[in-house]
mmCIF file of C-alpha atoms and ligand atoms in Angstrom:
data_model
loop_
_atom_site.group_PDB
_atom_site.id
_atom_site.type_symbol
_atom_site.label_atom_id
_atom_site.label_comp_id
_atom_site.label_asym_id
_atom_site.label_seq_id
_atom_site.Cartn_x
_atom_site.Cartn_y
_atom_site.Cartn_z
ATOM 1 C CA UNK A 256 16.932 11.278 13.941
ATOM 2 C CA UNK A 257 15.696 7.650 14.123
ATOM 3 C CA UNK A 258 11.752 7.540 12.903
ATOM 4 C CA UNK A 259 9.457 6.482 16.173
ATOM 5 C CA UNK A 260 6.521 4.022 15.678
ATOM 6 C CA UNK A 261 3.946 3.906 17.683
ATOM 7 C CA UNK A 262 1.719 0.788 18.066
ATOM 8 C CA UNK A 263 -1.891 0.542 18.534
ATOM 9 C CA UNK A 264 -2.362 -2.705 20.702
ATOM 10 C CA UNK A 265 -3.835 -5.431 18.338
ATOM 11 C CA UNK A 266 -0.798 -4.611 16.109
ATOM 12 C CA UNK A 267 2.469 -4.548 17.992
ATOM 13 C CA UNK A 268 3.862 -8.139 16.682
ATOM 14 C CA UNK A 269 3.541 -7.126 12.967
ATOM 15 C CA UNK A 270 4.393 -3.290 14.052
ATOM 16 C CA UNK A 271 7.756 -4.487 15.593
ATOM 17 C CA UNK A 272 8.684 -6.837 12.672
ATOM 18 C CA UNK A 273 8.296 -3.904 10.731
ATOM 19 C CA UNK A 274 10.193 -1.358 13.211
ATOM 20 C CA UNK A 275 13.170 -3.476 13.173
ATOM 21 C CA UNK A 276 13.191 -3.686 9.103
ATOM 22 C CA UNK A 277 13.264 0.135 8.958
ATOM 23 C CA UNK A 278 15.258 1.046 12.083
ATOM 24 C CA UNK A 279 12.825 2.298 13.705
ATOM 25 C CA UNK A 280 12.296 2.938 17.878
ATOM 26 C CA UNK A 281 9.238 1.490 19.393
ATOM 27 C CA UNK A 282 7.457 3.907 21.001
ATOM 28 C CA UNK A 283 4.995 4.486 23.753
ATOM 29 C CA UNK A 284 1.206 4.483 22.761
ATOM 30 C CA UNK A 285 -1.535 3.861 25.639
ATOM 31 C CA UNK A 286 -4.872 3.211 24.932
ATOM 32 C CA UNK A 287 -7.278 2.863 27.855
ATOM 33 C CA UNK A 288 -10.884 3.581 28.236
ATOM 34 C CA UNK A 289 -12.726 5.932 31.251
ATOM 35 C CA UNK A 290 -15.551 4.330 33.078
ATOM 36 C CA UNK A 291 -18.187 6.355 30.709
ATOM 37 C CA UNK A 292 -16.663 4.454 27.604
ATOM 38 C CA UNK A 293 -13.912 7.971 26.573
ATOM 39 C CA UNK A 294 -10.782 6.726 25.655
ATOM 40 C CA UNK A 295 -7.413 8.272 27.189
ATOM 41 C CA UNK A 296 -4.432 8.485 24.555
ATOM 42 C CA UNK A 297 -0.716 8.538 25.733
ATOM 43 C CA UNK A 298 1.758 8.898 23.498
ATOM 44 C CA UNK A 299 5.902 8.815 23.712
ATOM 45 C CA UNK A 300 6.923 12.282 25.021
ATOM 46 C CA UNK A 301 10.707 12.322 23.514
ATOM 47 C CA UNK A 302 8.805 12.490 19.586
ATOM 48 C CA UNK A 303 10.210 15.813 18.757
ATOM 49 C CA UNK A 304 11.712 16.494 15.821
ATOM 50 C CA UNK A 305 10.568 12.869 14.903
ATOM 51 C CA UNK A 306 8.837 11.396 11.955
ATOM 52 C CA UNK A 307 6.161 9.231 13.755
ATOM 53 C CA UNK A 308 4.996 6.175 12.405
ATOM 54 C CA UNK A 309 1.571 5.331 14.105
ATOM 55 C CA UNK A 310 0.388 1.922 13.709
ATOM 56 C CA UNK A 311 -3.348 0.860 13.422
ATOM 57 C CA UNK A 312 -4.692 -1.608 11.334
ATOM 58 C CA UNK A 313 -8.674 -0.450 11.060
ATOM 59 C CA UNK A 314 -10.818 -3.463 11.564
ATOM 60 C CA UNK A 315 -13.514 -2.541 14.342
ATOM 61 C CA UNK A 316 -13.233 1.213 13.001
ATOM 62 C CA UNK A 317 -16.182 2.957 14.827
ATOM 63 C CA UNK A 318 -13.731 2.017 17.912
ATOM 64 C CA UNK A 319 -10.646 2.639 16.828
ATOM 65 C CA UNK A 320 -11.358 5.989 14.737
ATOM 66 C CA UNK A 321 -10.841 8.616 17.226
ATOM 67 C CA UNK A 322 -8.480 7.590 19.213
ATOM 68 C CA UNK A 323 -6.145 7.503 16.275
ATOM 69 C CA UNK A 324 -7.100 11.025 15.139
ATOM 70 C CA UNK A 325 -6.360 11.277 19.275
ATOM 71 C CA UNK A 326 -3.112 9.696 18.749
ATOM 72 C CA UNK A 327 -2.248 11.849 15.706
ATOM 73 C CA UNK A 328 -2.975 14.972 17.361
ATOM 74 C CA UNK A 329 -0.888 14.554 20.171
ATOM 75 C CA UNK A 330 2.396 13.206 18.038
ATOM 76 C CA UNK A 331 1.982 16.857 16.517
ATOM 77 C CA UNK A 332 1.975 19.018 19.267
ATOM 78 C CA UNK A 333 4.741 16.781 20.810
ATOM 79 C CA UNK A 334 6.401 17.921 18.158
ATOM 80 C CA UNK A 335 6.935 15.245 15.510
ATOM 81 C CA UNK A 336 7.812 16.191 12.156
ATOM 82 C CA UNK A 337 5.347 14.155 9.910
ATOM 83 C CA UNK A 338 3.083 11.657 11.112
ATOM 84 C CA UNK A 339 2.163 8.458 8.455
ATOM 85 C CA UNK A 340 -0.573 5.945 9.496
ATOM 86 C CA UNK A 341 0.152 2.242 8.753
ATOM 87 C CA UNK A 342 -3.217 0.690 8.345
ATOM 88 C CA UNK A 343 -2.740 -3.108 6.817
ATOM 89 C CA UNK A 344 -6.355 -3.263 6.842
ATOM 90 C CA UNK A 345 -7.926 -0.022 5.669
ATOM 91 C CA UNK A 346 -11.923 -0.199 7.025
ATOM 92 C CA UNK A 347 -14.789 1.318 4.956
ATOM 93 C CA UNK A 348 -13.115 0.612 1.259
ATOM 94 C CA UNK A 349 -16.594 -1.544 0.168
ATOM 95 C CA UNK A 350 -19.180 1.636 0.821
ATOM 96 C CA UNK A 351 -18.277 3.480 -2.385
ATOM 97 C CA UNK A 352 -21.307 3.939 -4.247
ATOM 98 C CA UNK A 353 -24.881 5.037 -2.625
ATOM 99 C CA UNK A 354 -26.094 1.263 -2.792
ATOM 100 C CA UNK A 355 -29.479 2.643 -1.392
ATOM 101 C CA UNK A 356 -31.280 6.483 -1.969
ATOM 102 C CA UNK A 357 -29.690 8.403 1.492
ATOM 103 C CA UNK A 358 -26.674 6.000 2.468
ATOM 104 C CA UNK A 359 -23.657 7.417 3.471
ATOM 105 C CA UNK A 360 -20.433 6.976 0.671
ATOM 106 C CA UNK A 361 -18.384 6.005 3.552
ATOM 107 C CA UNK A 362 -14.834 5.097 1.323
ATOM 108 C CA UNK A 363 -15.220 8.937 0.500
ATOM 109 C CA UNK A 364 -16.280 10.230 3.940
ATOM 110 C CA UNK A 365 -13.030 7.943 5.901
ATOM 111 C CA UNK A 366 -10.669 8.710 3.606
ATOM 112 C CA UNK A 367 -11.067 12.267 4.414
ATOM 113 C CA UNK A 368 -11.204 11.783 8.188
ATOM 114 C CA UNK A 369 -7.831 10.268 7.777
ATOM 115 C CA UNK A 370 -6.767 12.507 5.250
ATOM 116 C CA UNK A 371 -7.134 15.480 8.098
ATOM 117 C CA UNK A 372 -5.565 13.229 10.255
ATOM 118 C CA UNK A 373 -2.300 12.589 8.688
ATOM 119 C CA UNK A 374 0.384 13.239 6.573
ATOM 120 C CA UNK A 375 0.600 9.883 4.753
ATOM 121 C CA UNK A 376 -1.079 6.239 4.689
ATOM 122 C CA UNK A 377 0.211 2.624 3.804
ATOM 123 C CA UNK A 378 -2.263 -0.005 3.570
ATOM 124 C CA UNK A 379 -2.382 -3.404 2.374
ATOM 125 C CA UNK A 380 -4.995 -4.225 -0.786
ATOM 126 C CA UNK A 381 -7.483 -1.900 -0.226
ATOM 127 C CA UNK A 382 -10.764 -3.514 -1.380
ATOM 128 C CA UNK A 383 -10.584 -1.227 -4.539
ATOM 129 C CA UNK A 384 -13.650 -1.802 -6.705
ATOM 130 C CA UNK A 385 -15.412 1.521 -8.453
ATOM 131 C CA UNK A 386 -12.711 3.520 -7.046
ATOM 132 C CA UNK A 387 -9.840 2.552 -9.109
ATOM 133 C CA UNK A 388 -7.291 4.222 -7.090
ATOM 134 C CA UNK A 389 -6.584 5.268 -3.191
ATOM 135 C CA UNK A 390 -5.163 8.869 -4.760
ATOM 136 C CA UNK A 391 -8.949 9.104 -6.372
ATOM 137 C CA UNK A 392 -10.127 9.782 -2.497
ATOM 138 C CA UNK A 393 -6.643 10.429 -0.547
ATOM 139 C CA UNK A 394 -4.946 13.379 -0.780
ATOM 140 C CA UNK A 395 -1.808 12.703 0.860
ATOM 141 C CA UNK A 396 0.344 10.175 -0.477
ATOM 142 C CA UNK A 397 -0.871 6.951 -0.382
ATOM 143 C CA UNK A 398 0.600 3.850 -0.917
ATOM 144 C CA UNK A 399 -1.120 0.087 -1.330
ATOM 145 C CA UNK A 400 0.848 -2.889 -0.697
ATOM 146 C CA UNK A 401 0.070 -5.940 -2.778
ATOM 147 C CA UNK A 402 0.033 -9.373 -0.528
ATOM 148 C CA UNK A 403 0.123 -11.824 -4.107
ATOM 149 C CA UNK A 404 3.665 -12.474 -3.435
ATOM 150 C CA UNK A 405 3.096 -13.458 0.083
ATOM 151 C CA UNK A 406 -0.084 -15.082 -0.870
ATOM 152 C CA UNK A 407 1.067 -16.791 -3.659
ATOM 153 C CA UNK A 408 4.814 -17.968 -1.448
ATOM 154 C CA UNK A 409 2.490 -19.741 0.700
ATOM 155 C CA UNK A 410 0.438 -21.507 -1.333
ATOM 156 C CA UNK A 411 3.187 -22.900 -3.330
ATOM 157 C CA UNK A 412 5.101 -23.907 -0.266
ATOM 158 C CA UNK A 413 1.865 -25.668 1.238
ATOM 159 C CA UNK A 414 -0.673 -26.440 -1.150
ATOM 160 C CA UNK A 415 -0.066 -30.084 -3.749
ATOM 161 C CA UNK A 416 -1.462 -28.926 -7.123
ATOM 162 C CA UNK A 417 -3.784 -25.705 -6.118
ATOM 163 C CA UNK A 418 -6.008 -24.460 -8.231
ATOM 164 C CA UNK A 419 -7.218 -20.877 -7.391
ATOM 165 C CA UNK A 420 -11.252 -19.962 -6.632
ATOM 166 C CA UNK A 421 -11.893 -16.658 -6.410
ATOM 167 C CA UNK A 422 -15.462 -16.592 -5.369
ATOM 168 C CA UNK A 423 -16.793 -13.004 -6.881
ATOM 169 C CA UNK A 424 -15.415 -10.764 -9.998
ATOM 170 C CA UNK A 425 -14.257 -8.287 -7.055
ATOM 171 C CA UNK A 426 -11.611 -10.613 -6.297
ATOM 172 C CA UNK A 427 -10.379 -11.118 -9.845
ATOM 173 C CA UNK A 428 -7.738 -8.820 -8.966
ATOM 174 C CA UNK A 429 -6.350 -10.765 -6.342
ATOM 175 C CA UNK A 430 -7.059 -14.004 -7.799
ATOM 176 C CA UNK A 431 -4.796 -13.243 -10.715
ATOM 177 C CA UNK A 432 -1.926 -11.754 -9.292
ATOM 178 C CA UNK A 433 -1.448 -14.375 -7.206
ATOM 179 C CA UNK A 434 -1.970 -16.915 -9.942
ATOM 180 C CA UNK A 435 0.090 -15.062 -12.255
ATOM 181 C CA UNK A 436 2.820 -14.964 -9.298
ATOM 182 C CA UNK A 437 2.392 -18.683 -8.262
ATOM 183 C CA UNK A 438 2.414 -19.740 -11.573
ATOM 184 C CA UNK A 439 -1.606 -21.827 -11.064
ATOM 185 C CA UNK A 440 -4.478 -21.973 -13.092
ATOM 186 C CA UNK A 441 -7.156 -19.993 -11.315
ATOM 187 C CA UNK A 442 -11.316 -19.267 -11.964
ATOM 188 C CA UNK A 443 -13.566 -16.584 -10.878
ATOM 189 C CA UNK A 444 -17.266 -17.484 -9.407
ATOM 190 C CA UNK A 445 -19.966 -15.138 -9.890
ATOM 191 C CA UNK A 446 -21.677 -13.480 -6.619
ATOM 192 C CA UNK A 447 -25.291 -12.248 -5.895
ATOM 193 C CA UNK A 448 -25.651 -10.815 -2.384
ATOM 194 C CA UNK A 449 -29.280 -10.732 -1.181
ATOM 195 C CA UNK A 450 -28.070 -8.981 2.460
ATOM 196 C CA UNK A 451 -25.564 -8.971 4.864
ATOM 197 C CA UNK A 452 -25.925 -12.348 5.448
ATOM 198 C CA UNK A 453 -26.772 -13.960 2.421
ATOM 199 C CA UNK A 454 -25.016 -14.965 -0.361
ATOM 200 C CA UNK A 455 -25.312 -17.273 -3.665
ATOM 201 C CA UNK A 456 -21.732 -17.735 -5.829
ATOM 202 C CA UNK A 457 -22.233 -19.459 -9.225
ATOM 203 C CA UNK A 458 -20.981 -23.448 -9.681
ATOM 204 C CA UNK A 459 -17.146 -23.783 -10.273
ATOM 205 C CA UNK A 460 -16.226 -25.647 -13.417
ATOM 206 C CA UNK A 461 -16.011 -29.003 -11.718
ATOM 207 C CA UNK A 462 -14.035 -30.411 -14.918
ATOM 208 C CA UNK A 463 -11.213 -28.078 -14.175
ATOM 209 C CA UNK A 464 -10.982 -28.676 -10.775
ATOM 210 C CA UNK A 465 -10.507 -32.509 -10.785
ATOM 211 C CA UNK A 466 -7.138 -33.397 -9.797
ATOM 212 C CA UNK A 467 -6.720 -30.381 -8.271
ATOM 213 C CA UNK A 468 -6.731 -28.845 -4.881
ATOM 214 C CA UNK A 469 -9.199 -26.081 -4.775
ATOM 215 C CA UNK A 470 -8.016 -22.992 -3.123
ATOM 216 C CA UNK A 471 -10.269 -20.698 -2.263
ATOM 217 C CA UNK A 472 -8.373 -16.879 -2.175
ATOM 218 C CA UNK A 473 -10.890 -13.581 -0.876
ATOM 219 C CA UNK A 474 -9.735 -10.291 0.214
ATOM 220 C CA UNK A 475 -11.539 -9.988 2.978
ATOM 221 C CA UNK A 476 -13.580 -12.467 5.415
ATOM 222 C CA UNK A 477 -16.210 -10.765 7.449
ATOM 223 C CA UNK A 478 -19.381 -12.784 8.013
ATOM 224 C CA UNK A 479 -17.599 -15.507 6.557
ATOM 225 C CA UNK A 480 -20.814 -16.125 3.825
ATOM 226 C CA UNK A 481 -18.824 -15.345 0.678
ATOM 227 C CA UNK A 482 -16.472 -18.128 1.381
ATOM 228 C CA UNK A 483 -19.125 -20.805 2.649
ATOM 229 C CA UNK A 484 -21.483 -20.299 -0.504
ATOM 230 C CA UNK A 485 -18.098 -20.849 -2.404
ATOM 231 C CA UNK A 486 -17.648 -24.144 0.268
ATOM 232 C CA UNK A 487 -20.708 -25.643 -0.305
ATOM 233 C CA UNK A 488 -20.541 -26.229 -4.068
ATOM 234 C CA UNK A 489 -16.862 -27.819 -3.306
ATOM 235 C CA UNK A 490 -17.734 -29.748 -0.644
ATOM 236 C CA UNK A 491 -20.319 -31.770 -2.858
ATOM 237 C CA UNK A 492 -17.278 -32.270 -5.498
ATOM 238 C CA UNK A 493 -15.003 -35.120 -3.670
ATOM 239 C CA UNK A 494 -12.150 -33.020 -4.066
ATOM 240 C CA UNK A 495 -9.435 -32.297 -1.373
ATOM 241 C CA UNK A 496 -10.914 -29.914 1.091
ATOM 242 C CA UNK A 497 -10.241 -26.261 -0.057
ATOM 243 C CA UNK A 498 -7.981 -24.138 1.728
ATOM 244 C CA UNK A 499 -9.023 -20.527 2.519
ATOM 245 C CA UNK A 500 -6.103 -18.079 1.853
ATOM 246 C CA UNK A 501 -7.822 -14.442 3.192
ATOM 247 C CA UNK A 502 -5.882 -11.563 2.841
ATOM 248 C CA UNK A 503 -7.719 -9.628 5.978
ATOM 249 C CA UNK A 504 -9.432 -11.592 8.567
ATOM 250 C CA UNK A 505 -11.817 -10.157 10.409
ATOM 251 C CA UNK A 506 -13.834 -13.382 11.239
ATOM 252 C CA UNK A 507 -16.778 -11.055 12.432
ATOM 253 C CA UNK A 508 -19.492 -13.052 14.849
ATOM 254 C CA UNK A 509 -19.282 -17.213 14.293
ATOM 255 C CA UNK A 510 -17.753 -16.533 10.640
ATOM 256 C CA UNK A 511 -14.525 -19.441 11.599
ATOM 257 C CA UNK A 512 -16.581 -21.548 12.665
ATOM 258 C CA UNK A 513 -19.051 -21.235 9.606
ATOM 259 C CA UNK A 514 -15.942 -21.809 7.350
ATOM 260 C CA UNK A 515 -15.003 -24.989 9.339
ATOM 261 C CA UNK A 516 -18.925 -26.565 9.419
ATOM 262 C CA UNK A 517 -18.993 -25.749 5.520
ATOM 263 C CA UNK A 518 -16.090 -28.232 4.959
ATOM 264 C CA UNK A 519 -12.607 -25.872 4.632
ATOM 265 C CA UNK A 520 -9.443 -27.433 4.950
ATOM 266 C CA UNK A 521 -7.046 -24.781 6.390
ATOM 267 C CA UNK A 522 -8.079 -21.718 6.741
ATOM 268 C CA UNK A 523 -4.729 -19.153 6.785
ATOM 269 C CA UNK A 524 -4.165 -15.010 6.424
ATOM 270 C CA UNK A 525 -1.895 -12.680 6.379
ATOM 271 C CA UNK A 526 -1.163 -10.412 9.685
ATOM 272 C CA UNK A 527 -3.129 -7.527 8.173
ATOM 273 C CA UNK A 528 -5.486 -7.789 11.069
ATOM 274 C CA UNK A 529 -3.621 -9.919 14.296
ATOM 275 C CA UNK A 530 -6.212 -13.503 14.196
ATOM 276 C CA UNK A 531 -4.872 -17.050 15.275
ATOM 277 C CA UNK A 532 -5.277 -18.269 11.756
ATOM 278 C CA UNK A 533 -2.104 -15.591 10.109
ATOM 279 C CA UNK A 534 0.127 -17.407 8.178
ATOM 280 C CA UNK A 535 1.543 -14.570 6.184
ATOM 281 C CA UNK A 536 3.560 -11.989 6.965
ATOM 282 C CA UNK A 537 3.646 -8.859 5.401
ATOM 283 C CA UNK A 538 5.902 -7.087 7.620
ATOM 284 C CA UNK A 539 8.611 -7.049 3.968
ATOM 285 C CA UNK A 540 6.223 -5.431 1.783
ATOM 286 C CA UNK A 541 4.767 -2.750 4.053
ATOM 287 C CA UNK A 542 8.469 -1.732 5.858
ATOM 288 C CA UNK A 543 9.532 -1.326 1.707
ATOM 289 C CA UNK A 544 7.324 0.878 1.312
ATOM 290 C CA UNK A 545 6.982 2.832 4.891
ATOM 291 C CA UNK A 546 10.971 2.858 4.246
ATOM 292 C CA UNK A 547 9.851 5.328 0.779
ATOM 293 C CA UNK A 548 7.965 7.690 2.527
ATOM 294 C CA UNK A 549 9.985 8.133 5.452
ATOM 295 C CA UNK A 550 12.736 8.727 2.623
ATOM 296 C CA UNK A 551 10.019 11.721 1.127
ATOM 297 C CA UNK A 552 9.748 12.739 4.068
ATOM 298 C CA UNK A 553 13.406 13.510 4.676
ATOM 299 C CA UNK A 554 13.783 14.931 1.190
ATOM 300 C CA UNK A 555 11.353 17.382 2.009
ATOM 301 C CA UNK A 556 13.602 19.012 4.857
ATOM 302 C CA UNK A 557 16.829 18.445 3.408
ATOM 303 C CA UNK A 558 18.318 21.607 1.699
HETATM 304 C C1 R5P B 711 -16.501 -8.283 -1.234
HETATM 305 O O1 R5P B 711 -16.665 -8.229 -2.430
HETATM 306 C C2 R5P B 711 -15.261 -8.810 -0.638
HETATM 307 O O2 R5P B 711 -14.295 -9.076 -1.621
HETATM 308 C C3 R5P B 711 -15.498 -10.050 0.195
HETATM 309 O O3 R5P B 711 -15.885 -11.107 -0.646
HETATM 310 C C4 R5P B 711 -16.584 -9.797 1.200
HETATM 311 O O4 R5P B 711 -16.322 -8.623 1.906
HETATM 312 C C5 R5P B 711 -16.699 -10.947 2.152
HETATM 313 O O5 R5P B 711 -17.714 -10.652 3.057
HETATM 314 P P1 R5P B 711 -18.447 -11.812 3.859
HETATM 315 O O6 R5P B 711 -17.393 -12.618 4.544
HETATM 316 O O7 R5P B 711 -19.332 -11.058 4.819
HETATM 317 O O8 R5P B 711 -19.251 -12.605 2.876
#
């Protein structure tokens, strides 16, 4: 029987680019919200029998939370026969370690929430940092994609002579995979954040940069700070302007438009989370490996 994905709605271009790699049918999912704020869940009634994809990437999680456990739910007393969760971005992954006495571990406490919710996950460079691993806090099987190829296709397609910034050690990882991949010389900044909102990144070495075009490469843009401490030391340098390559964009409050006023070139990312400025597809690298665990998952009930 032909798997069934189901879309949340920010997600159905990348969600159908990925249905049609894996021969998948698109399903039904509504999403719509009572008066009172309660959300009302549809799903596809012909799911039985089905492995069900569900489709969700988790930026704006406190919203989107229980409706997919909602969602997830319903596919199983429909009927389906295992339900994964795609998630290209997978919310929470920063909060793992009590930065402050009495905070909440939230990596630890979401990962469980969606380990009760499903039978298996595939997200897309999960910001991994004292949890080496997603199968240190997932149970099920639990696959992350890497975007460096994608990242690093792009950048050699569209970028004269990059050189890579990355502008914290957290995105070392990132930084050199996609060097190592693009075949670019790359350095790491060093980060102190004071709060939310404020950041200071260390000085790049301007005598490696000259001749170069700087490329600044984060996982993830939320208030957009990272990135514009990294900006402002460039932008004093006379080099080209930098380009931001962000894997997941959430772009939370006025963060674009702090990227543009701090001098970026162009800003791109991948479709992780749907924003005008993706660039980057991953729809390949997650349908590769969706396509392995729907393959598990028929293992499992073949004889
Ligand atoms: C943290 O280490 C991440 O890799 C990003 O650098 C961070 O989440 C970016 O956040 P913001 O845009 O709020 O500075």
């Amino acid at each position: 029987m032909m798997p069934v994905l189901l879309s949340f709605p920010d997600d159905r271009l990348l969600a159908a680019a990925v249905a049609d790699r894996i021969g998948a049918r698109v399903g039904r999912l509504e999403w719509r919200h009572f008066p009172d704020g309660e959300s009302l869940v549809a799903v596809d009634e012909g799911i039985a029998g089905a492995d069900v994809v569900l489709f969700a990437s988790l930026n704006d999680p406190d919203r989107k939370a229980l409706p997919l456990r909602f969602a997830a739910r319903t596919t199983r007393e429909l009927g389906a026969r295992r339900v994964g969760l795609v998630a290209p971005y997978l919310a929470y992954m920063r909060q793992d370690t009590r930065f402050h006495a009495g905070e909440a571990i939230s990596a630890n406490a979401f990962a469980q929430f969606l380990d009760e919710s499903v039978d298996w996950l595939v997200t897309v460079d999960p910001h991994l940092h004292r949890i080496a691993a997603l199968d240190k806090v997932f149970r099920i099987p639990a696959t992350a994609v890497a975007a460096a190829p994608q990242l690093a296709g792009w950048i050699r397609r569209e970028v004269a002579r990059p050189i890579l910034i990355g502008p914290d050690s957290e995105s070392a990882q990132w930084v050199a995979d996609v060097a190592r991949e693009a075949h670019i010389p790359y350095e790491v900044l060093h980060k102190t954040r004071r709060s939310d909102r404020e950041v200071v990144v260390s000085l790049p070495d301007i005598a490696r940069l000259r001749g170069y075009t700087p490329v600044l490469v984060d996982d993830i843009v939320s208030s957009g700070h990272t990135l514009v401490a990294a900006l402002e030391h460039l932008d004093r340098l006379r080099l080209p302007p930098a380009a931001c390559v962000v894997i997941h964009p959430i772009f939370a409050g006025d963060a674009w438009e702090c990227l543009q006023r701090a001098g970026a070139g162009r800003i791109v990312s991948t479709d992780s989370i749907s924003h005008p400025s993706n660039a980057i597809s991953l729809a390949e690298p997650i349908a590769a490996a969706v396509a392995v665990h729907l393959a598990e998952c028929r293992s499992e009930v073949q004889p």
